[in-house]
Coordinates of C-alpha atoms in Angstrom, one line a residue:
M397 CA 167.4 18.4 69.4
K398 CA 164.7 17.6 66.9
S399 CA 161.8 19.8 66.3
T400 CA 159.5 16.7 65.9
S401 CA 160.0 14.0 68.7
F402 CA 158.1 12.0 71.1
V403 CA 159.1 9.9 74.0
V404 CA 157.5 6.4 74.4
I405 CA 157.8 5.1 77.9
L406 CA 157.0 1.6 78.2
L407 CA 156.3 0.5 81.7
T408 CA 156.8 -3.2 81.9
N409 CA 156.8 -4.9 85.2
A410 CA 159.2 -7.8 84.1
L411 CA 159.6 -9.6 87.5
I412 CA 160.8 -13.1 88.0
S413 CA 157.8 -13.9 89.9
L414 CA 154.5 -14.6 88.3
S415 CA 152.8 -12.0 90.5
A416 CA 152.9 -8.3 89.7
Q417 CA 154.7 -6.2 92.2
P418 CA 154.4 -2.4 92.5
V419 CA 157.0 0.0 91.7
K420 CA 159.4 1.1 94.5
T421 CA 158.8 4.5 96.0
G422 CA 162.5 5.7 95.2
S423 CA 162.2 4.4 91.5
R424 CA 158.6 6.1 91.2
H425 CA 160.1 9.5 92.0
Q426 CA 163.3 8.9 90.0
L427 CA 160.8 8.1 87.1
I428 CA 159.0 11.1 87.6
G429 CA 162.0 13.2 87.3
V430 CA 163.3 11.5 84.4
I431 CA 159.9 12.3 82.5
E432 CA 159.8 15.9 83.7
E433 CA 163.5 16.4 82.6
L434 CA 162.7 14.9 79.1
N435 CA 159.5 17.0 78.9
E436 CA 161.5 20.2 79.6
K437 CA 164.7 19.4 77.5
L438 CA 162.9 18.0 74.4
Q439 CA 160.3 20.9 74.7
I440 CA 157.4 18.6 74.7
Q441 CA 153.9 20.2 74.5
W442 CA 151.8 17.2 75.5
N443 CA 151.8 13.8 76.7
L444 CA 150.1 10.6 75.2
W445 CA 149.8 7.9 77.7
L446 CA 149.2 4.3 76.5
T447 CA 148.4 1.2 78.8
T448 CA 146.3 -2.1 79.1
E449 CA 144.9 -1.0 82.5
V450 CA 145.3 1.6 85.1
N451 CA 146.7 0.8 88.5
E452 CA 147.8 3.2 91.5
D453 CA 151.2 3.5 90.1
L454 CA 150.3 4.9 86.9
E455 CA 147.7 7.3 88.7
E456 CA 150.4 8.7 90.8
V457 CA 152.8 9.3 88.0
F458 CA 150.1 10.6 85.9
R459 CA 149.0 13.2 88.6
A460 CA 152.6 14.3 89.2
I461 CA 153.4 15.1 85.7
E462 CA 152.6 18.6 85.0
M463 CA 152.0 18.4 81.3
P464 CA 148.8 18.4 79.2
K465 CA 147.9 14.6 79.0
F466 CA 145.8 12.2 77.0
L467 CA 145.2 8.6 78.2
M468 CA 144.3 5.7 76.0
L469 CA 143.7 2.0 76.8
A470 CA 145.0 -0.5 74.3
N471 CA 141.7 -2.6 74.5
A472 CA 139.4 0.6 73.8
A473 CA 141.7 2.2 71.2
M474 CA 139.7 4.3 68.6
G475 CA 139.7 2.7 65.2
E476 CA 142.7 3.9 62.7
S477 CA 143.4 7.4 64.1
H478 CA 146.8 8.7 63.0
I479 CA 147.6 11.1 65.7
A480 CA 150.9 11.9 63.9
S481 CA 148.9 13.6 61.1
Q482 CA 147.0 15.8 63.6
H483 CA 149.3 16.4 66.7
G484 CA 152.6 15.0 65.9
H485 CA 154.8 18.0 66.7
K486 CA 156.4 18.1 70.5
L487 CA 154.6 15.0 71.4
M488 CA 155.7 12.7 74.2
T489 CA 154.1 9.1 74.4
I490 CA 154.1 7.2 77.8
A491 CA 152.9 3.7 78.1
Q492 CA 152.7 1.1 80.7
V493 CA 152.2 -2.5 80.5
I494 CA 150.7 -4.7 83.4
G495 CA 150.0 -8.4 83.4
E496 CA 150.1 -11.4 85.4
G497 CA 152.9 -13.5 84.4
V498 CA 155.8 -13.2 81.7
Q499 CA 153.8 -14.3 78.8
Q500 CA 151.0 -11.9 79.5
R501 CA 153.2 -8.8 80.1
E502 CA 155.1 -9.8 76.7
S503 CA 151.8 -9.9 75.1
N504 CA 150.6 -6.8 76.3
R505 CA 154.1 -5.1 75.4
K506 CA 153.7 -6.0 71.8
Q507 CA 150.0 -5.0 71.7
L508 CA 151.1 -1.4 72.8
E509 CA 153.9 -1.4 70.3
S510 CA 151.4 -2.2 67.6
L511 CA 149.0 0.6 68.9
A512 CA 151.9 3.1 68.7
Q513 CA 152.7 2.1 65.2
G514 CA 149.1 2.6 64.3
L515 CA 148.7 5.9 66.0
L516 CA 152.2 7.3 65.1
P517 CA 153.0 5.5 61.8
T518 CA 155.4 8.4 60.5
L519 CA 157.2 9.2 64.0
Q520 CA 159.0 6.1 64.7
H521 CA 162.2 8.2 64.4
G522 CA 161.3 9.8 67.6
D523 CA 163.0 9.2 70.9
F524 CA 161.6 6.1 73.1
F525 CA 161.9 5.8 76.7
W526 CA 161.5 2.1 77.7
I527 CA 161.4 1.1 81.5
Y528 CA 161.9 -2.5 82.8
Q529 CA 162.5 -4.0 86.3
N530 CA 164.8 -7.0 86.7
A531 CA 165.7 -7.3 83.0
S532 CA 168.8 -8.8 82.1
E533 CA 171.2 -7.4 79.5
E534 CA 170.2 -10.3 77.0
D535 CA 166.5 -9.1 77.4
L536 CA 167.9 -5.4 76.6
L537 CA 169.7 -6.6 73.6
R538 CA 166.7 -8.7 72.3
F539 CA 164.5 -5.4 72.8
A540 CA 167.0 -3.3 71.1
N541 CA 167.1 -5.5 68.1
S542 CA 163.4 -5.5 67.9
H543 CA 163.1 -1.8 68.3
W544 CA 165.7 -1.1 65.6
M545 CA 163.6 -3.2 63.2
L546 CA 160.5 -1.3 64.1
G547 CA 162.3 1.9 63.2
Y548 CA 163.0 3.0 67.0
M549 CA 166.4 4.4 66.5
N550 CA 166.5 6.6 69.5
S551 CA 165.7 4.6 72.4
L552 CA 166.5 5.0 76.2
Y553 CA 165.8 2.2 78.7
F554 CA 165.3 2.5 82.6
V555 CA 166.1 -0.8 84.4
N556 CA 165.9 -0.3 88.2
G557 CA 167.3 3.2 88.3
Y558 CA 169.6 2.9 85.8
L559 CA 169.6 4.1 82.2
Y560 CA 170.7 2.3 79.1
S561 CA 170.7 3.0 75.4
Y562 CA 172.0 1.3 72.4
A563 CA 174.2 1.8 69.2
P564 CA 172.8 0.3 66.0
A565 CA 175.9 0.0 64.2
P566 CA 178.1 -1.9 63.2
Q567 CA 176.1 -4.3 65.7
I568 CA 173.6 -3.6 68.0
Q569 CA 175.0 -2.8 71.6
V570 CA 173.5 -1.7 74.7
K571 CA 175.3 0.7 76.9
Q572 CA 174.9 2.2 80.2
L573 CA 174.5 6.0 80.6
E574 CA 175.2 7.9 83.8
K575 CA 172.5 10.5 83.6
V576 CA 169.5 11.4 81.4
S577 CA 171.6 14.3 80.0
A578 CA 174.0 11.8 78.4
Y579 CA 170.9 10.8 76.3
W580 CA 169.6 14.1 75.0
Q581 CA 172.9 15.8 74.7
R582 CA 174.4 12.9 72.5
P583 CA 175.4 14.1 68.8
P584 CA 173.4 12.7 66.2
L585 CA 174.8 9.3 64.6
R586 CA 176.9 10.2 61.5
D587 CA 179.0 6.9 61.4
F588 CA 176.9 3.8 60.6
Q589 CA 179.9 1.6 60.1
H590 CA 179.2 -0.1 56.8
Y591 CA 175.7 -0.7 58.0
P592 CA 173.7 -2.4 55.0
L593 CA 171.4 -0.3 53.2
T594 CA 169.5 -2.3 50.9
T595 CA 168.2 -0.5 47.6
A596 CA 167.3 -1.6 44.1
V597 CA 168.5 -0.4 41.0
V598 CA 165.4 0.6 38.9
Q599 CA 166.0 0.9 35.1
H600 CA 163.9 4.4 34.7
P601 CA 166.5 6.8 33.1
P602 CA 167.4 9.5 33.9
G603 CA 166.5 8.8 37.4
C604 CA 168.2 5.5 37.6
Y605 CA 170.0 3.1 35.4
R606 CA 172.8 1.1 34.8
Y607 CA 175.6 0.7 32.2
T608 CA 178.8 -1.0 31.5
N609 CA 182.0 1.1 31.3
R610 CA 185.1 0.8 29.1
H611 CA 186.5 -1.4 31.6
G612 CA 183.7 -3.8 31.6
K613 CA 182.5 -2.7 35.1
I614 CA 178.5 -2.3 35.7
I615 CA 178.1 1.4 36.8
A616 CA 174.6 2.5 38.4
T617 CA 173.9 6.1 37.9
G618 CA 171.2 8.7 37.7
T619 CA 169.5 11.7 39.4
Y620 CA 167.9 9.6 41.9
W621 CA 170.9 7.2 42.3
K622 CA 173.6 9.9 43.0
P623 CA 172.1 11.5 46.2
L624 CA 171.5 8.1 47.5
E625 CA 175.0 7.0 46.8
L626 CA 176.5 10.2 48.2
F627 CA 174.2 9.6 51.3
A628 CA 175.6 6.1 51.8
Q629 CA 179.2 7.6 51.4
T630 CA 178.7 10.4 53.8
F631 CA 177.2 8.3 56.6
N632 CA 179.2 5.2 55.8
F633 CA 176.6 2.6 54.7
E634 CA 177.4 -0.1 52.6
L635 CA 174.8 -0.2 49.6
Q636 CA 173.5 -3.8 48.9
E637 CA 171.4 -4.3 45.7
Y638 CA 168.1 -6.2 45.8
A639 CA 168.0 -8.5 42.9
Y640 CA 164.9 -8.7 40.8
N641 CA 163.7 -7.9 37.1
S642 CA 164.7 -4.4 36.3
F643 CA 161.1 -3.8 34.9
D644 CA 159.2 -5.7 37.4
Y645 CA 158.0 -2.7 39.5
E646 CA 155.3 -5.0 41.4
A647 CA 158.1 -6.9 42.8
I648 CA 159.8 -3.8 44.0
V649 CA 156.5 -2.4 45.6
Q650 CA 156.0 -5.8 47.2
A651 CA 159.7 -5.8 48.5
V652 CA 159.3 -2.5 50.0
T653 CA 156.2 -3.5 51.8
E654 CA 157.8 -6.7 53.0
Q655 CA 160.6 -4.3 54.4
K656 CA 163.1 -6.2 52.2
V657 CA 164.3 -2.8 50.5
D658 CA 165.1 0.2 52.5
I659 CA 165.1 3.0 49.9
V660 CA 164.2 2.9 46.1
P661 CA 165.7 5.6 44.0
L662 CA 162.4 6.4 42.3
G663 CA 159.2 7.9 43.3
L664 CA 156.5 5.2 42.9
Y665 CA 153.5 7.6 42.9
G666 CA 151.5 5.1 41.0
W667 CA 150.9 3.0 44.4
E668 CA 149.1 3.9 47.3
N669 CA 150.2 3.1 51.0
L670 CA 153.8 3.5 50.3
N671 CA 156.2 5.6 52.6
R672 CA 158.2 8.4 51.0
S673 CA 161.0 10.9 51.9
R674 CA 160.9 14.5 51.9
I675 CA 159.5 16.2 48.7
M676 CA 162.3 17.6 46.8
R677 CA 160.3 19.4 44.1
H678 CA 157.3 19.1 41.9
M679 CA 157.3 18.0 38.4
N680 CA 154.8 18.2 35.5
Y681 CA 153.7 15.2 33.2
F682 CA 153.8 16.2 29.7
L683 CA 153.1 14.4 26.3
I684 CA 155.4 13.8 23.3
V685 CA 153.7 13.4 20.0
P686 CA 154.9 12.8 16.6
S687 CA 156.6 15.5 14.9
P688 CA 155.1 16.7 11.6
K689 CA 156.7 14.7 8.7
L690 CA 158.4 16.1 5.6
L691 CA 156.0 16.1 2.6
S692 CA 157.3 14.1 -0.1
K693 CA 158.4 16.3 -3.1
E694 CA 156.7 14.3 -5.8
F695 CA 153.4 15.7 -4.3
Y696 CA 154.5 19.4 -4.3
F697 CA 152.9 20.0 -7.7
S698 CA 149.6 19.8 -6.1
L699 CA 150.5 22.5 -3.5
P700 CA 150.3 25.8 -5.2
F701 CA 146.6 25.7 -5.5
R702 CA 144.1 24.7 -2.9
K703 CA 141.9 21.5 -3.5
E704 CA 139.0 24.1 -4.4
L705 CA 140.7 26.0 -7.1
W706 CA 141.9 22.8 -8.9
I707 CA 138.2 21.5 -8.8
F708 CA 137.1 24.8 -10.5
N709 CA 140.0 24.7 -13.1
Y710 CA 138.9 21.3 -14.3
L711 CA 135.0 22.3 -14.3
L712 CA 136.0 25.5 -16.1
L713 CA 138.0 23.5 -18.8
M714 CA 135.1 20.9 -19.3
G715 CA 132.4 23.6 -19.3
T716 CA 134.2 26.0 -21.7
S717 CA 134.7 22.9 -23.9
A718 CA 131.4 21.7 -23.9
V719 CA 129.9 25.4 -24.8
I720 CA 132.3 25.9 -27.6
S721 CA 131.8 22.4 -29.0
Y722 CA 128.1 22.7 -28.9
I723 CA 128.4 26.2 -30.6
V724 CA 130.5 24.9 -33.3
F725 CA 128.3 22.0 -33.9
R726 CA 125.1 24.1 -34.2
D727 CA 126.7 26.9 -36.3
N728 CA 128.6 24.7 -38.8
R729 CA 125.8 22.2 -38.9
L730 CA 127.9 19.2 -38.4
K731 CA 126.5 15.7 -38.1
R732 CA 128.2 14.9 -34.9
L733 CA 129.3 16.6 -31.8
D734 CA 133.2 16.7 -31.3
Y735 CA 133.6 17.3 -27.6
L736 CA 137.0 15.6 -27.3
K737 CA 138.7 17.8 -30.1
T738 CA 137.2 20.7 -28.5
L739 CA 138.6 19.8 -25.2
L740 CA 141.9 19.4 -26.5
Y741 CA 141.8 22.5 -28.3
I742 CA 140.9 24.6 -25.1
H743 CA 143.5 22.6 -23.2
N744 CA 146.1 23.6 -25.7
C745 CA 145.1 27.1 -25.5
L746 CA 145.5 27.1 -21.7
Y747 CA 149.3 26.2 -22.2
F748 CA 149.7 28.3 -25.7
Q749 CA 150.2 25.3 -27.9
C750 CA 147.5 25.8 -30.8
H751 CA 148.7 22.7 -32.9
F752 CA 145.3 22.4 -34.6
H753 CA 142.2 24.8 -34.6
V754 CA 138.2 24.7 -34.1
K755 CA 136.2 26.6 -36.6
V756 CA 135.3 29.4 -34.4
K757 CA 132.7 31.8 -35.5
G758 CA 131.0 34.4 -33.8
T759 CA 131.9 37.1 -31.1
I760 CA 131.1 34.9 -28.3
L761 CA 133.4 32.0 -29.3
R762 CA 136.0 34.3 -29.9
I763 CA 135.6 36.0 -26.5
L764 CA 135.5 32.6 -25.0
V765 CA 138.9 31.3 -26.6
I766 CA 140.6 34.7 -26.0
A767 CA 139.6 34.5 -22.2
S768 CA 140.6 30.8 -22.0
I769 CA 144.1 31.9 -23.2
F770 CA 144.4 35.0 -21.0
Y771 CA 143.2 32.8 -18.0
G772 CA 145.9 30.3 -18.8
F773 CA 148.4 32.7 -19.0
V774 CA 147.8 34.0 -15.6
L775 CA 147.2 30.5 -14.0
I776 CA 150.4 28.9 -15.7
N777 CA 152.5 31.8 -14.3
L778 CA 150.9 32.0 -11.0
Y779 CA 151.4 28.3 -10.8
Q780 CA 155.1 28.3 -11.8
A781 CA 155.8 31.1 -9.4
R782 CA 154.2 29.3 -6.4
L783 CA 155.7 25.9 -7.3
S784 CA 159.2 27.7 -7.5
S785 CA 158.9 29.2 -4.1
I786 CA 157.7 26.0 -2.7
L787 CA 160.5 23.9 -4.1
T788 CA 163.1 26.1 -2.2
V789 CA 161.6 25.4 1.3
N790 CA 160.5 22.2 3.1
I791 CA 156.8 21.6 3.4
Y792 CA 155.4 19.6 6.5
E793 CA 152.2 18.0 7.7
P794 CA 150.0 19.9 10.1
K795 CA 151.8 20.0 13.4
I796 CA 149.8 18.9 16.7
E797 CA 150.2 21.7 18.8
N798 CA 147.1 21.1 21.4
L799 CA 144.7 18.4 22.4
E800 CA 142.3 19.4 19.6
D801 CA 144.8 18.6 17.1
L802 CA 145.6 15.3 18.9
R803 CA 141.9 14.5 18.5
S804 CA 141.8 14.9 14.9
T805 CA 144.5 12.0 14.6
N806 CA 144.0 8.4 15.4
L807 CA 147.0 8.1 17.7
N808 CA 146.8 6.3 20.8
F809 CA 148.4 7.1 24.3
M810 CA 150.4 4.2 25.4
A811 CA 151.1 3.8 29.2
S812 CA 151.7 1.6 32.0
K813 CA 149.4 -0.2 34.4
S814 CA 150.4 2.0 37.2
N815 CA 150.1 5.2 35.3
I816 CA 146.8 4.4 34.0
R817 CA 145.7 3.3 37.5
H818 CA 147.0 6.9 38.7
M819 CA 145.6 9.0 35.9
K820 CA 142.1 7.6 36.4
T821 CA 142.2 8.8 40.1
L822 CA 143.2 12.2 39.1
P823 CA 140.0 14.7 38.6
D824 CA 141.5 17.1 35.8
V825 CA 143.0 14.7 33.3
P826 CA 141.7 15.6 29.8
A827 CA 138.8 13.4 28.7
I828 CA 140.8 12.8 25.2
I829 CA 143.7 11.4 27.2
L830 CA 141.5 8.9 29.1
E831 CA 139.7 7.9 25.9
R832 CA 143.0 7.3 23.9
L833 CA 144.7 5.1 26.9
K834 CA 146.3 1.9 26.0
L835 CA 148.0 -0.6 28.3
A836 CA 151.7 -1.5 27.5
E837 CA 154.5 -3.3 29.5
Y838 CA 157.2 -1.3 31.1
N839 CA 160.1 -2.9 28.9
F840 CA 158.0 -1.8 25.7
L841 CA 157.7 1.6 27.2
Y842 CA 161.3 1.9 28.0
K843 CA 162.5 0.8 24.6
A844 CA 159.8 3.1 22.7
M845 CA 161.2 6.2 24.8
H846 CA 164.7 5.1 24.0
D847 CA 164.1 4.8 20.5
L848 CA 161.4 7.8 20.0
N849 CA 159.0 5.6 18.8
N850 CA 156.6 8.0 16.9
S851 CA 154.0 5.9 16.2
F852 CA 152.0 6.7 19.2
V853 CA 151.9 9.2 21.9
Q854 CA 154.0 8.7 25.0
G855 CA 154.1 10.6 28.3
G856 CA 156.5 11.1 31.2
L857 CA 157.9 13.7 33.6
D858 CA 159.6 16.8 32.6
S859 CA 163.1 15.2 33.2
T860 CA 162.3 12.3 31.6
L861 CA 161.1 13.8 28.3
K862 CA 164.1 16.1 28.2
F863 CA 166.5 13.2 28.4
A864 CA 164.8 11.2 25.6
L865 CA 164.4 14.3 23.4
F866 CA 168.1 15.1 23.7
Q867 CA 169.0 12.6 21.3
Q868 CA 167.5 14.9 18.7
K869 CA 169.9 17.6 19.3
Y870 CA 171.7 17.2 15.7
L871 CA 168.6 16.2 13.8
S872 CA 167.6 18.5 11.1
K873 CA 163.9 17.3 11.6
P874 CA 162.8 16.0 14.8
L875 CA 160.9 12.9 15.3
M876 CA 158.9 13.9 18.4
H877 CA 158.0 17.1 20.2
K878 CA 156.7 17.7 23.8
L879 CA 153.2 19.4 24.0
D880 CA 153.1 22.4 26.3
I881 CA 150.1 21.0 28.1
V882 CA 150.4 19.8 31.7
I883 CA 148.5 16.6 32.2
Y884 CA 149.0 16.5 36.0
Q885 CA 151.7 17.3 38.5
T886 CA 153.5 14.9 41.0
P887 CA 156.0 15.5 43.7
V888 CA 159.4 14.0 43.4
Y889 CA 160.6 12.0 46.4
F890 CA 162.3 8.7 47.1
T891 CA 160.2 5.8 48.2
V892 CA 161.3 4.2 51.4
R893 CA 159.8 1.4 53.5
Y894 CA 157.8 2.1 56.9
Q895 CA 159.8 2.0 60.1
L896 CA 163.1 3.1 58.3
P897 CA 165.1 4.2 61.5
Y898 CA 167.3 6.8 59.8
I899 CA 164.5 8.4 57.8
E900 CA 165.1 11.9 59.5
T901 CA 168.9 11.8 58.8
F902 CA 167.9 10.9 55.2
N903 CA 165.7 13.8 54.8
R904 CA 168.0 16.3 56.5
F905 CA 170.7 15.2 53.9
L906 CA 168.4 15.7 51.1
G907 CA 167.4 19.2 52.3
L908 CA 171.2 20.1 52.5
L909 CA 171.6 18.8 48.7
M910 CA 168.9 21.0 47.6
S911 CA 170.0 23.9 49.3
S912 CA 173.5 23.4 48.1
G913 CA 172.3 23.2 44.4
L914 CA 173.7 19.8 43.8
I915 CA 170.0 18.2 42.9
A916 CA 170.2 20.8 40.1
K917 CA 173.7 20.0 39.1
F918 CA 172.7 16.2 38.9
L919 CA 169.8 17.3 36.5
D920 CA 172.1 19.1 34.4
E921 CA 174.8 16.8 34.0
S922 CA 172.0 13.9 33.5
L923 CA 171.8 14.8 29.6
W924 CA 175.5 14.3 28.6
E925 CA 176.0 11.6 31.2
G926 CA 173.3 9.7 29.1
I927 CA 175.3 10.2 26.0
Y928 CA 178.7 9.4 27.4
S929 CA 177.2 6.1 29.3
G930 CA 175.6 4.8 26.1
E931 CA 172.2 5.0 27.6
I932 CA 170.9 7.4 24.9
R933 CA 172.6 8.4 21.7
F934 CA 172.5 11.3 19.1
L935 CA 170.3 10.3 16.2
R936 CA 171.3 11.2 12.7
D937 CA 169.6 12.1 9.7
E938 CA 168.9 9.5 7.0
N939 CA 170.3 11.7 4.2
S940 CA 173.6 12.0 6.2
A941 CA 173.8 8.3 6.6
K942 CA 172.9 7.3 3.2
G943 CA 174.5 9.9 1.2
W944 CA 173.1 12.4 -1.6
L945 CA 173.8 10.4 -4.9
N946 CA 171.0 7.8 -4.3
C947 CA 167.8 7.0 -5.7
E948 CA 166.0 8.8 -3.0
Y949 CA 167.4 11.9 -4.0
F950 CA 166.4 11.8 -7.5
K951 CA 163.0 10.3 -6.8
S952 CA 161.1 13.6 -6.7
P953 CA 162.2 15.2 -9.8
L954 CA 161.9 11.7 -11.7
F955 CA 158.5 11.3 -10.4
I956 CA 157.4 14.8 -11.6
W957 CA 159.1 14.3 -15.1
S958 CA 157.7 10.8 -15.5
H959 CA 154.1 12.2 -15.0
G960 CA 154.9 15.1 -17.4
M961 CA 156.0 12.8 -20.0
L962 CA 153.1 10.4 -19.5
L963 CA 150.6 13.2 -19.8
S964 CA 152.3 14.5 -22.8
F965 CA 152.3 11.0 -24.5
F966 CA 148.5 10.7 -23.8
V967 CA 147.8 14.1 -25.5
F968 CA 150.0 13.1 -28.3
V969 CA 148.1 9.7 -28.8
C970 CA 144.8 11.6 -28.7
E971 CA 145.8 14.0 -31.3
V972 CA 147.1 11.1 -33.6
L973 CA 143.9 9.1 -33.2
I974 CA 141.7 12.2 -34.0
H975 CA 144.0 12.9 -37.0
Q976 CA 143.6 9.3 -38.2
Y977 CA 139.7 9.4 -37.6
Q978 CA 139.5 12.8 -39.8
I979 CA 141.7 11.1 -42.6
R980 CA 139.4 8.2 -42.7
R981 CA 136.1 10.4 -42.7
G982 CA 137.6 12.4 -45.4
N983 CA 138.3 9.5 -47.6

């Protein structure tokens, strides 16, 4: 039998007359025997007694049961106390409804049912034993329908010494049992005979999504959907889809709360007060950030030297030209300081192109010119060597590898409303993440993840990010990459409604799937299945799509060549102007 079970024995004196009558002596002893047999066979450790008031019949049965007991009155119940979370194992609950008149007894019965749900919210799958007197088959059928809706799948009824139980599928039917052993020895229900299981297809790949195959048929699949579909096939359920907008998660949460949806193939961990299945595993939540872009080759000419060295070279050029022009002006007793001519002279010396000369006299000036030529020789060769090596490889922008690198950028983190609400409740989320949080709609985030939009930071569970990044398998340069920093960790489970009768069957089935390795197989197959279904596609490089003989291919060398020609033309114009100026002065 089940390791976690309890028996609710609801004693309702449903008499035809308005006055309550005591239980007969023979039925009372038979009731004690049934309770003791259930305690023994179900391996009960203690009893929880619920009632609206205490009478002699209850006291006699209470004393006769040799089992640790706790009595609770419905009118004096203790706030919101979940006994299931503290003493839920090996528990049997016994309840008696007393009241004068049919309406009063019915009201007390519903009151105790509500009390049992509040005390034992997650143990509705246990065994229930209901005791009535003078209850008709119509009454039992009505009670069975009500108990099934409340999630009481295993119910046993005691009516005037006779035992009854009900079968939920295909329609609820009340059947008489010959003895108690026929109840606790019955096999688990494995054929639900096309009983409807209401679910919803959530567009959240790779967990659950839909696509249209080549025959025009809409197919639902995913790592969450496959176990649910296999569960329905194994236990002969009929899956019924709840119609809603694929990205309206609030509507799904409301439908689960209102018990319109039985099982959701997704873990809605961003909402509180939702019931869940057993935890299959834990997953980490990561971030994906834009990968460094390839630096345009027209800017490669500035990469061989650092910025400080470029500034030093320009200052050295201007300083040396200023010193030489001043010494020439002083020694030759010229009327004006010709700084521009000296600047061009030193510049030409650096490039070994001495088309004209400056009257250099003295040892100091000759040393400065020779040093400039030697420095230019070393500098030009070093520059050409480094530029040649850089042109043979690809140079990228700085890569974002940690949160400190992310802090130096202006990238925002786009997240959904539920995810933002969930992260703000967690204590260990990095401050930089909370500072960059921006609200976005679910459909926008879905499209951004599908297209790998690298204009902002995105986040997701490990399986979701692997599914999206798989599109970069054949890219020479990835669009985004994952930061190996765990933002938070969350369990992976199915969201289920409260009072789901077959929750234990579903949990056992998930456990068998995990132990067999099918869950891991579904995860491994999800990547290629996303490609085959068209949910994701392999991205292509821009060069492979446009070809090589295009303007983009020749852009970099044309840029460098044009700037070199422009600089040469500028130097040539300066030389011509200086020459014309000298001719006019000579005339």
